[in-house]
PDB file of C-alpha atoms and ligand atoms in Angstrom:
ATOM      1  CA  UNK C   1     107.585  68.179 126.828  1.00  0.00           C
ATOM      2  CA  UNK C   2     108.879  71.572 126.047  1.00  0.00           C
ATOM      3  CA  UNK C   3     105.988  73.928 124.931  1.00  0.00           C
ATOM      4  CA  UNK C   4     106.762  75.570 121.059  1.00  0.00           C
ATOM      5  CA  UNK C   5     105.442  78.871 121.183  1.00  0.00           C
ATOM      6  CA  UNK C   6     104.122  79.720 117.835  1.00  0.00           C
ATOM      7  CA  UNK C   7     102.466  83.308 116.131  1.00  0.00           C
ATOM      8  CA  UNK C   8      98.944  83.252 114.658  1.00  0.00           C
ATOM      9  CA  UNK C   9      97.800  86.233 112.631  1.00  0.00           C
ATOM     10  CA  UNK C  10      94.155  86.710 110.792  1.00  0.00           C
ATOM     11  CA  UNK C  11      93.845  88.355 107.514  1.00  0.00           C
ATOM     12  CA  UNK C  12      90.544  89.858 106.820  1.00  0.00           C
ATOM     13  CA  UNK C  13      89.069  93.071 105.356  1.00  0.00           C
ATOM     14  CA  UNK C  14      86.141  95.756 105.711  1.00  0.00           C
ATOM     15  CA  UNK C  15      83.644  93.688 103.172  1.00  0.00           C
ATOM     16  CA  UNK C  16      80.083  91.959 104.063  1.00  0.00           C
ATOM     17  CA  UNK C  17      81.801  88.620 104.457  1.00  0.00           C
ATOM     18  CA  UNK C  18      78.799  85.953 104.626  1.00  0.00           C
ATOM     19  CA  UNK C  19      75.495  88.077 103.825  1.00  0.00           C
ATOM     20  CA  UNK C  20      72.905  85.687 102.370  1.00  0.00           C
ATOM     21  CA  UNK C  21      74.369  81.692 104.237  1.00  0.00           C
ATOM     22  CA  UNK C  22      72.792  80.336 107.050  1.00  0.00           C
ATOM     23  CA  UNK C  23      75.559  82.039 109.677  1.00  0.00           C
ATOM     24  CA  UNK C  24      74.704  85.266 107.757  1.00  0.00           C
ATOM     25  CA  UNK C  25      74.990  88.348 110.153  1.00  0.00           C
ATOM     26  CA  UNK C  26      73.123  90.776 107.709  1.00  0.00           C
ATOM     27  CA  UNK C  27      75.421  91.725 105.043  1.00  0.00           C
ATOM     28  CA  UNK C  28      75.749  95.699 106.423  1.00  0.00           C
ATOM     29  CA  UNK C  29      78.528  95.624 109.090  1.00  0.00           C
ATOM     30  CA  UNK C  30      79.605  99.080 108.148  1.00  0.00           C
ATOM     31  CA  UNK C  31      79.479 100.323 112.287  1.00  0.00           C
ATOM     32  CA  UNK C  32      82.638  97.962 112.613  1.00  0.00           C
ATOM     33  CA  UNK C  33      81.000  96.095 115.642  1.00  0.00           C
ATOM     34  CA  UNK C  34      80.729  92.560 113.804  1.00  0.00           C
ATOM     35  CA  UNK C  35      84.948  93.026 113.090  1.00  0.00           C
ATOM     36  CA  UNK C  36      85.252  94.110 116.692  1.00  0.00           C
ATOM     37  CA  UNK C  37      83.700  91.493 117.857  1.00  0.00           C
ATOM     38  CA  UNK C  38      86.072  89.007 115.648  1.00  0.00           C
ATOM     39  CA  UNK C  39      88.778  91.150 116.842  1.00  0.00           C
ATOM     40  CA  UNK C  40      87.655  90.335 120.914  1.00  0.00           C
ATOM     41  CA  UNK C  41      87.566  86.420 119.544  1.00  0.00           C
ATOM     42  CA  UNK C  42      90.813  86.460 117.954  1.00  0.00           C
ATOM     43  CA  UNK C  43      92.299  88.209 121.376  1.00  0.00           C
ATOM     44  CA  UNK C  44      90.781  85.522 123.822  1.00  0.00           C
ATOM     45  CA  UNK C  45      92.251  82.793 121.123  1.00  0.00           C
ATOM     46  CA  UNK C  46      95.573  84.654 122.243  1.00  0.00           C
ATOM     47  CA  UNK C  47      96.420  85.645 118.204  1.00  0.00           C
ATOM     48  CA  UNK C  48      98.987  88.498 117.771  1.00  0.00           C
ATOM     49  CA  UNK C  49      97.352  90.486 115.138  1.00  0.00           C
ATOM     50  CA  UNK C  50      94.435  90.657 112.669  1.00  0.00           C
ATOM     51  CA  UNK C  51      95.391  92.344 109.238  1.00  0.00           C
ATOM     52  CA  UNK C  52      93.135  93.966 107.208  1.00  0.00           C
ATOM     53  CA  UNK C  53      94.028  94.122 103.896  1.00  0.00           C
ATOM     54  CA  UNK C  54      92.792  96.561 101.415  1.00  0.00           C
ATOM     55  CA  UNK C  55      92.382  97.861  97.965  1.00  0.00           C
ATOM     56  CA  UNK C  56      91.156 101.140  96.338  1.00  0.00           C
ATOM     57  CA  UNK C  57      89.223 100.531  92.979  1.00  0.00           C
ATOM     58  CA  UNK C  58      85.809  98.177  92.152  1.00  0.00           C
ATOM     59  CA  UNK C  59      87.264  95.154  90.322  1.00  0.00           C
ATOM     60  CA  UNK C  60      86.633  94.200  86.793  1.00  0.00           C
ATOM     61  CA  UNK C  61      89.122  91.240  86.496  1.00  0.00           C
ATOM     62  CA  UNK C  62      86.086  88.678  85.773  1.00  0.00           C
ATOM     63  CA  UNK C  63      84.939  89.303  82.237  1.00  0.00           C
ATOM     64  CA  UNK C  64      85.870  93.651  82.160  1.00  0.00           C
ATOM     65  CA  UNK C  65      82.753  94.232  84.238  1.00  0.00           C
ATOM     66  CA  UNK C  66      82.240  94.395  88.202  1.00  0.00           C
ATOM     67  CA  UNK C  67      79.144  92.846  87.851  1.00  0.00           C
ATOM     68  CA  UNK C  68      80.079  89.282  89.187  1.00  0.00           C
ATOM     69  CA  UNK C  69      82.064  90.907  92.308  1.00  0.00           C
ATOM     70  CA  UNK C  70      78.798  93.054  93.045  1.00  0.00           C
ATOM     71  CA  UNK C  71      76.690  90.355  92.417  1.00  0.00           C
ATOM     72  CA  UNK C  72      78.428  88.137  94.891  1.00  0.00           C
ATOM     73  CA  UNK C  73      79.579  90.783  97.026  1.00  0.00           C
ATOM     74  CA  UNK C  74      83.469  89.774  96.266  1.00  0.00           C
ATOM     75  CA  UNK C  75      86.142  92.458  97.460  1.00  0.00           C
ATOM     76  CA  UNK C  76      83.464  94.867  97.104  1.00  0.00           C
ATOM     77  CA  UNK C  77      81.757  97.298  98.648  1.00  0.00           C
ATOM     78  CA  UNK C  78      84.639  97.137 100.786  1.00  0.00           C
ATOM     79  CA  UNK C  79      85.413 100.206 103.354  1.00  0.00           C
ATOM     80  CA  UNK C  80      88.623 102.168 104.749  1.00  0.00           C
ATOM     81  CA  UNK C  81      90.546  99.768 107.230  1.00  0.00           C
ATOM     82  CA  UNK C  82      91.933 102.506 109.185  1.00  0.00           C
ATOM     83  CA  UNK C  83      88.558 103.934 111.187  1.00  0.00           C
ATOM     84  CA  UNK C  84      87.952 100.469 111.531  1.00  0.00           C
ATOM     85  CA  UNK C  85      91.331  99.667 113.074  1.00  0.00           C
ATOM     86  CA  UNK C  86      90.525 102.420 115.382  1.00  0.00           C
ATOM     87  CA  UNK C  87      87.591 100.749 116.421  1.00  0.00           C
ATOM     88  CA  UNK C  88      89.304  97.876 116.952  1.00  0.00           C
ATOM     89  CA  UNK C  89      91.677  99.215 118.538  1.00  0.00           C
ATOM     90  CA  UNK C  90      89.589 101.171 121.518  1.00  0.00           C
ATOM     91  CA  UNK C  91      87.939  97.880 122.079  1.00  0.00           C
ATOM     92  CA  UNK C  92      90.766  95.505 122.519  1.00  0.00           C
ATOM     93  CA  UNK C  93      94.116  95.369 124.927  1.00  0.00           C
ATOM     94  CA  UNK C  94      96.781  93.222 123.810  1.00  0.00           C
ATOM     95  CA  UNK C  95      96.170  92.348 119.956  1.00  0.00           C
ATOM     96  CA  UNK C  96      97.955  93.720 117.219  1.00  0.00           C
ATOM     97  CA  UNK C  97      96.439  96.103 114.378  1.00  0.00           C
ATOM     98  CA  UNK C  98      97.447  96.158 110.900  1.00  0.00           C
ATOM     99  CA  UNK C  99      95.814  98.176 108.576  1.00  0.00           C
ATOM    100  CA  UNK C 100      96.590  98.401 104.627  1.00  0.00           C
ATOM    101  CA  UNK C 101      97.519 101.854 103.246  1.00  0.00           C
ATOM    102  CA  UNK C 102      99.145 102.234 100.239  1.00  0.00           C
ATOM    103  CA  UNK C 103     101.578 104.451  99.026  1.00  0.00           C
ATOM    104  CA  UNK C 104      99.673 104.998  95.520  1.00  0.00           C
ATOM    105  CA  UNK C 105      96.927 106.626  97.615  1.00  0.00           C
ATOM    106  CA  UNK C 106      98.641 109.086 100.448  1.00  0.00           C
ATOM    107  CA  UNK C 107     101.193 111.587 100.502  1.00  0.00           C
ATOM    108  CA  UNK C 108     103.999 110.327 102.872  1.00  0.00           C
ATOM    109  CA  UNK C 109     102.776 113.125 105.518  1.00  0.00           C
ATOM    110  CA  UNK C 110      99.208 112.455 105.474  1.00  0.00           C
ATOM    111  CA  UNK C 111     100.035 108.631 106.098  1.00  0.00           C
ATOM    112  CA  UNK C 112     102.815 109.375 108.650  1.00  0.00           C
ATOM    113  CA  UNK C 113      99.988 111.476 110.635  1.00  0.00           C
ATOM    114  CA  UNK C 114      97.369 108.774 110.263  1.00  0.00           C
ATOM    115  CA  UNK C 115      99.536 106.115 111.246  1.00  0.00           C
ATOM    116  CA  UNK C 116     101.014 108.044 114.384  1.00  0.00           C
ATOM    117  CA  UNK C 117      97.305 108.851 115.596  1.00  0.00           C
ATOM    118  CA  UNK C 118      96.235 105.328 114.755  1.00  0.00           C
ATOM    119  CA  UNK C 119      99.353 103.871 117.713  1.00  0.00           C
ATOM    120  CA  UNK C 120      98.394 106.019 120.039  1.00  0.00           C
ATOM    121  CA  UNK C 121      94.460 105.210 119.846  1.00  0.00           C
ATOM    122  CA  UNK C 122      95.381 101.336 119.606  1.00  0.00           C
ATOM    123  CA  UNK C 123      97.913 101.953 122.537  1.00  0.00           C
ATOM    124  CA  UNK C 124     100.837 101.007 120.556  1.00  0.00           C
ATOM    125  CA  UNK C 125      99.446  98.054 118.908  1.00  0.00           C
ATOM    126  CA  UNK C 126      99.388  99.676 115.539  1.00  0.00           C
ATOM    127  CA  UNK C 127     100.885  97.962 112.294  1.00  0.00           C
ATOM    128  CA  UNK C 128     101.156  99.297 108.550  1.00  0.00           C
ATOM    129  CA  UNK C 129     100.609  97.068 105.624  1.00  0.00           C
ATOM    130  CA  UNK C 130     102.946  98.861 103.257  1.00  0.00           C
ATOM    131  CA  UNK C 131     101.696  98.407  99.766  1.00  0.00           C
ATOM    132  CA  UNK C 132     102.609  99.907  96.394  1.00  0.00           C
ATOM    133  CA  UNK C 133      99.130  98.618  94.850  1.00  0.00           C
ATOM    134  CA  UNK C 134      98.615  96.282  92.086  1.00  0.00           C
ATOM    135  CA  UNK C 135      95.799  97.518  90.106  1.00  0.00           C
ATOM    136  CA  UNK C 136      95.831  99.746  87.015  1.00  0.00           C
ATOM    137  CA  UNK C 137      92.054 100.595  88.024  1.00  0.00           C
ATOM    138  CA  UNK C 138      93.617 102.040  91.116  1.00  0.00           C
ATOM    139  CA  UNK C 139      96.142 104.258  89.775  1.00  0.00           C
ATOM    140  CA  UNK C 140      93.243 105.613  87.418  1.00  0.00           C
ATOM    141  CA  UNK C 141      91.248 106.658  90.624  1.00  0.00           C
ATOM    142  CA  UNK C 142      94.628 108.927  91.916  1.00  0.00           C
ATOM    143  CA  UNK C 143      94.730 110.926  88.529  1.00  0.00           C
ATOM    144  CA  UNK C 144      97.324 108.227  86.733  1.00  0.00           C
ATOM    145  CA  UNK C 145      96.795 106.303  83.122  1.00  0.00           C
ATOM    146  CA  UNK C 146      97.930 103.403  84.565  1.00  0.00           C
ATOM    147  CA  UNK C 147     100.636 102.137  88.027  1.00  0.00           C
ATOM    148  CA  UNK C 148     104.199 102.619  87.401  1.00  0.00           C
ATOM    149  CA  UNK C 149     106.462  99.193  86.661  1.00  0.00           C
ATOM    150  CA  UNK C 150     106.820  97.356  89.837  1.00  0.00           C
ATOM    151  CA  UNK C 151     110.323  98.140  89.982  1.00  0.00           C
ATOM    152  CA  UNK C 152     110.022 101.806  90.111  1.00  0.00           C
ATOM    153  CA  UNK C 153     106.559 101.309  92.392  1.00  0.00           C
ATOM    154  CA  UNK C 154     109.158  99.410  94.399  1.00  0.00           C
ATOM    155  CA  UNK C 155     111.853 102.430  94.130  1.00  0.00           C
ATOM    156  CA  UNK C 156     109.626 104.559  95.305  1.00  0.00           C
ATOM    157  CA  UNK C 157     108.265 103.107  97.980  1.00  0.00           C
ATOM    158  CA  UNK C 158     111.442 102.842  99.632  1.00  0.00           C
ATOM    159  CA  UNK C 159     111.972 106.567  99.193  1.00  0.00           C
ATOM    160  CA  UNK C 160     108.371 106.900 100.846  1.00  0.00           C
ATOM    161  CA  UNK C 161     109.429 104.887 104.025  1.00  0.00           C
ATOM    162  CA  UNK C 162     112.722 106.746 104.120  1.00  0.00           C
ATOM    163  CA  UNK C 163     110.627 109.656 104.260  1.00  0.00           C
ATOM    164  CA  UNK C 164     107.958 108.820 106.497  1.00  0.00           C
ATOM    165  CA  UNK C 165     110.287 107.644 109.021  1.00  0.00           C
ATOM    166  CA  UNK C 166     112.263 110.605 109.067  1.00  0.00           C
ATOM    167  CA  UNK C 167     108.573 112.664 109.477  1.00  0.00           C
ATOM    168  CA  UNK C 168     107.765 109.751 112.578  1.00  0.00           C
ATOM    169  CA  UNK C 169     111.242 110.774 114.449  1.00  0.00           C
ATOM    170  CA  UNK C 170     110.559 114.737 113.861  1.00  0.00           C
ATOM    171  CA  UNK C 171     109.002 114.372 117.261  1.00  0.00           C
ATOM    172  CA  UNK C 172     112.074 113.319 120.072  1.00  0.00           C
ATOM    173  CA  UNK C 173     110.730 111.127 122.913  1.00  0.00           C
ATOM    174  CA  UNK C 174     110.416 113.405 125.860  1.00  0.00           C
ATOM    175  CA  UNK C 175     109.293 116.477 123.879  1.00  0.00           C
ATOM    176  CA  UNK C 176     105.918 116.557 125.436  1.00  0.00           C
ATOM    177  CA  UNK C 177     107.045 118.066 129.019  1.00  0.00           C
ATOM    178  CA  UNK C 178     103.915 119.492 129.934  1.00  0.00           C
ATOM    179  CA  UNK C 179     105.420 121.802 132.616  1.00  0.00           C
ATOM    180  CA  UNK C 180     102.544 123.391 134.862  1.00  0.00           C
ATOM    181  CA  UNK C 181     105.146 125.587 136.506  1.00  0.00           C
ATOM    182  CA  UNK C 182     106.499 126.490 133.676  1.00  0.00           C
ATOM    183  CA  UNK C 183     103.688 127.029 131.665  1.00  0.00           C
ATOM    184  CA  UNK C 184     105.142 124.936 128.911  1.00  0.00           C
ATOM    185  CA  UNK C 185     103.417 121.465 126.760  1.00  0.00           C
ATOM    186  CA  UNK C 186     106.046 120.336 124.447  1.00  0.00           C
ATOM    187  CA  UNK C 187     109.616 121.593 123.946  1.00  0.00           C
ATOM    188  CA  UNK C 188     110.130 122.897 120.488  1.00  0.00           C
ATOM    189  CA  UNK C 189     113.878 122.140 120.651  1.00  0.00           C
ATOM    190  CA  UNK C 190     112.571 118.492 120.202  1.00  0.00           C
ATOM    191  CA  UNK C 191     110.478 118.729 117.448  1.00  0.00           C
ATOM    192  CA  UNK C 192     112.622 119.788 114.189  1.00  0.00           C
ATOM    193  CA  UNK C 193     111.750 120.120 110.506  1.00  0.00           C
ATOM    194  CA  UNK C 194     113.155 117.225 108.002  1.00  0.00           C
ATOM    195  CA  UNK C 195     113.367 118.983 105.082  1.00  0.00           C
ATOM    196  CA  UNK C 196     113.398 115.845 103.196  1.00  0.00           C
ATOM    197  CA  UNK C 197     114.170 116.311  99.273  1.00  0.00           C
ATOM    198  CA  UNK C 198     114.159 113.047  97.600  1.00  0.00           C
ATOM    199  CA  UNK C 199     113.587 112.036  93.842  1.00  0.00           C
ATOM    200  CA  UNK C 200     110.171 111.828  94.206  1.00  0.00           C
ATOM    201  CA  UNK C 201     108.766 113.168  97.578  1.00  0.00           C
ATOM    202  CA  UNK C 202     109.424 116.281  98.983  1.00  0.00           C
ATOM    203  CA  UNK C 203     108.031 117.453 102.831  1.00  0.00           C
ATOM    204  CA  UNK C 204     109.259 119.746 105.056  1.00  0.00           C
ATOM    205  CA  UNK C 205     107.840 118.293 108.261  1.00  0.00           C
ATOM    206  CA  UNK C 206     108.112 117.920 111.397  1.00  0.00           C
ATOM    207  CA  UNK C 207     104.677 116.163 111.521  1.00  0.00           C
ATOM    208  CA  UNK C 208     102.070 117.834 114.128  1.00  0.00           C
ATOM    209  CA  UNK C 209     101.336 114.381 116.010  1.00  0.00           C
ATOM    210  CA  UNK C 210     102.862 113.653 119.093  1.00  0.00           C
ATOM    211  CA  UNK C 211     105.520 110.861 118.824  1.00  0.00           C
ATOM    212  CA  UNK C 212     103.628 107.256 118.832  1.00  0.00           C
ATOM    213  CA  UNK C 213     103.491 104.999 121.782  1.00  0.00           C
ATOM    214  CA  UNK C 214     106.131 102.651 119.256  1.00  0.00           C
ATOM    215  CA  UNK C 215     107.863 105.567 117.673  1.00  0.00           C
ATOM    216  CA  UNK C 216     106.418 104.586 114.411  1.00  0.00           C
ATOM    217  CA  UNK C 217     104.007 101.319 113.166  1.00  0.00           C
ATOM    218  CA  UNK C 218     105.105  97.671 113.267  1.00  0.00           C
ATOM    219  CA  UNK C 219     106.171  97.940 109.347  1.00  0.00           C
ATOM    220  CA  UNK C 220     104.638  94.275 107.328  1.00  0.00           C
ATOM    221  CA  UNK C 221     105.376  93.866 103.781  1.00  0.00           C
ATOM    222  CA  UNK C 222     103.998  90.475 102.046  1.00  0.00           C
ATOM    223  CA  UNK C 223     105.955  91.063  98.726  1.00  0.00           C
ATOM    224  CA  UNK C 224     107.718  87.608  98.140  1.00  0.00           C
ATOM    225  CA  UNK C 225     109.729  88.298  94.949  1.00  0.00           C
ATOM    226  CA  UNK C 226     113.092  89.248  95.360  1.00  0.00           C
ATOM    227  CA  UNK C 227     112.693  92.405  95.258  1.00  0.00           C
ATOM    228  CA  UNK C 228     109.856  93.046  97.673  1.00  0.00           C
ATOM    229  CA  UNK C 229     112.264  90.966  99.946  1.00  0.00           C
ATOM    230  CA  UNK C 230     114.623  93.246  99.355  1.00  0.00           C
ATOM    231  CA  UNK C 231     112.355  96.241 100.335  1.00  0.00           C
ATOM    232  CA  UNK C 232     111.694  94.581 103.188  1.00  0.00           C
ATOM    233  CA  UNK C 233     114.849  93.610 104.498  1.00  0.00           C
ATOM    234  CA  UNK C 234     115.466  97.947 104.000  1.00  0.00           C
ATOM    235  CA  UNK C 235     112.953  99.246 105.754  1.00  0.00           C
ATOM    236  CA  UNK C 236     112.707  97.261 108.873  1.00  0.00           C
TER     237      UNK C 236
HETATM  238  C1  LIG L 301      99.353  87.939 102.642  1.00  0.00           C
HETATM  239  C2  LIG L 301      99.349  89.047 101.623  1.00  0.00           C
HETATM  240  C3  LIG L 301      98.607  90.184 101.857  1.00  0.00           C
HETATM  241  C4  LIG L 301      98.561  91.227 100.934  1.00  0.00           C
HETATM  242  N1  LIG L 301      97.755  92.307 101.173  1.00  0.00           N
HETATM  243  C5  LIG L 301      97.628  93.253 100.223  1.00  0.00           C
HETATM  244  C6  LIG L 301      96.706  94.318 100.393  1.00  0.00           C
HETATM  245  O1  LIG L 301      95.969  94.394 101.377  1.00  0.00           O
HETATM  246  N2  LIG L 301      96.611  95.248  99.418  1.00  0.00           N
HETATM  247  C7  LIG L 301      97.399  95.219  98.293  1.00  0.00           C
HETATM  248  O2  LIG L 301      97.275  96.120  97.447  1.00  0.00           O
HETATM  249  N3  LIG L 301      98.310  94.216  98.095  1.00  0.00           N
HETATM  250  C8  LIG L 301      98.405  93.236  99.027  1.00  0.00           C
HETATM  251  N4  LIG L 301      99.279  92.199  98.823  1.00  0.00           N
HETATM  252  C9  LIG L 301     100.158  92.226  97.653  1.00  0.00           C
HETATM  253  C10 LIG L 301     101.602  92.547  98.061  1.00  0.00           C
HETATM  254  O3  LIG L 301     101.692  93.774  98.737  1.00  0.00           O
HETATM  255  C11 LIG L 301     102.514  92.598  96.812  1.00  0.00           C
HETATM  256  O4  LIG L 301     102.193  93.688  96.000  1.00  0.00           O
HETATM  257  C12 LIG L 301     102.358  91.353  95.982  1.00  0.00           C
HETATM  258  O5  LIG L 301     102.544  90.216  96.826  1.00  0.00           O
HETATM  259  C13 LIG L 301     103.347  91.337  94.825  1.00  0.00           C
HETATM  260  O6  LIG L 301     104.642  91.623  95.275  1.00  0.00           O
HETATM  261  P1  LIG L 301     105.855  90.719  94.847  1.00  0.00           P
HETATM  262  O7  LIG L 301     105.901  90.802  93.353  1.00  0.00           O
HETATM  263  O8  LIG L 301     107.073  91.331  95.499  1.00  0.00           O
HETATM  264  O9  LIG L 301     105.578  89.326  95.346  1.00  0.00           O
HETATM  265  C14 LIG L 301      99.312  91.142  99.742  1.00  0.00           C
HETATM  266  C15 LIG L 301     100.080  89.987  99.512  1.00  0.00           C
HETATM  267  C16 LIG L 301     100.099  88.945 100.415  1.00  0.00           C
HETATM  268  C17 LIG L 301     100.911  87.708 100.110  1.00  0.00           C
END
């Protein structure tokens, strides 16, 4: 019979997990070690990526307090995904890295930087969870009353991925020449401003990372309404 190849993916985050159960594993794995090792797992088990998701505010959904999600340790403490994807990253080979960032909580350069550093540590392996976060309690902790509509967060996150892609090919392949003779490490004829003016981002570029091993992140969206469909049938 035919074999059916098939993708498997994990979705986890930078949180406890288990921390008082019988499996417990101590309820502090803030050195990333307990993730790499599920990482190593997952790459024996022959997955294609692990995902880790993220959010940027302490929940109060149950009852207008975070005292049930500290209690239980639910979504929270939870830490940055992208040192951890690092980690990860230096201590795999062949499995795929997707960290959350979203675009409530970097400017488009700082994320294009990150994200180009981050492929080159995982060895092209890198992914970005693009997301516009959902949280009201988020957009309070980046200086706004509450998130825009999720049209317009949707708007502009399209702009920001127009943007960041033009800051990701400000570097040309090949502009790295590191000529010994010559005396010369990268070309500057290959590394050009953007000058990117759009309706709500403006950067100048080029970005001062070396073009990624992929050129730019494997781009995952998990919007299923139409429009974050839509937004993801743009950008890829
Ligand atoms: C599998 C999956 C993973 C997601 N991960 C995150 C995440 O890590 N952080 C976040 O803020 N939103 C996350 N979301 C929310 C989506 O980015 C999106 O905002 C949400 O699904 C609503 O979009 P929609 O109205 O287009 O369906 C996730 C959604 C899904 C289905």
């Amino acid at each position: 019979m035919a074999s059916k190849p098939f993708h498997l993916g994990w979705f986890m985050n930078f949180t406890p997990g288990e921390w008082n159960g019988t499996f417990a594993t101590g309820g502090a794995p803030w050195d990333g070690m307990f993730y790499v090792d599920m990482a190593r797992a997952l790459e024996r088990a022959c997955f294609d990526y692990i995902m880790i998701e993220d959010t940027l505010m302490v929940s109060e959904t149950y009852g207008g307090s975070a005292e049930a999600g500290m209690k239980h340790a639910l979504f929270v403490p939870k830490h940055d995904p992208t040192p951890l994807a690092a980690v990860i990253g230096s201590h795999t080979k062949n499995l795929g890295i997707v960290a959350t960032m979203s675009t409530l909580g970097y400017p488009p350069f700082l994320l294009a930087r990150l994200s180009s550093t981050l492929d080159h540590i995982c060895g092209g392996r890198f992914g970005w969870n693009i997301v516009t976060s959902g949280e009201d309690l988020a957009a309070e902790n980046f200086g706004l009353d509450k998130l825009p509509p999720r049209e317009l967060r949707y708007e502009m996150a399209e702009e920001y991925c127009e943007l960041v892609c033009r800051l990701f090919d400000s570097w040309e392949d090949g502009a790295v020449v590191m000529d010994r003779a010559k005396g010369v490490y990268a070309d500057h004829t290959k590394v050009k401003p953007i000058h990117f003016h759009g309706k709500y981002f403006k950067s100048r570029g080029p970005l001062n990372t070396v073009r990624s091993p992929q050129g730019r992140p494997a781009f995952v969206q998990a919007g299923g309404s139409p429009l974050g469909r839509a937004f993801a049938a743009k950008i890829s």
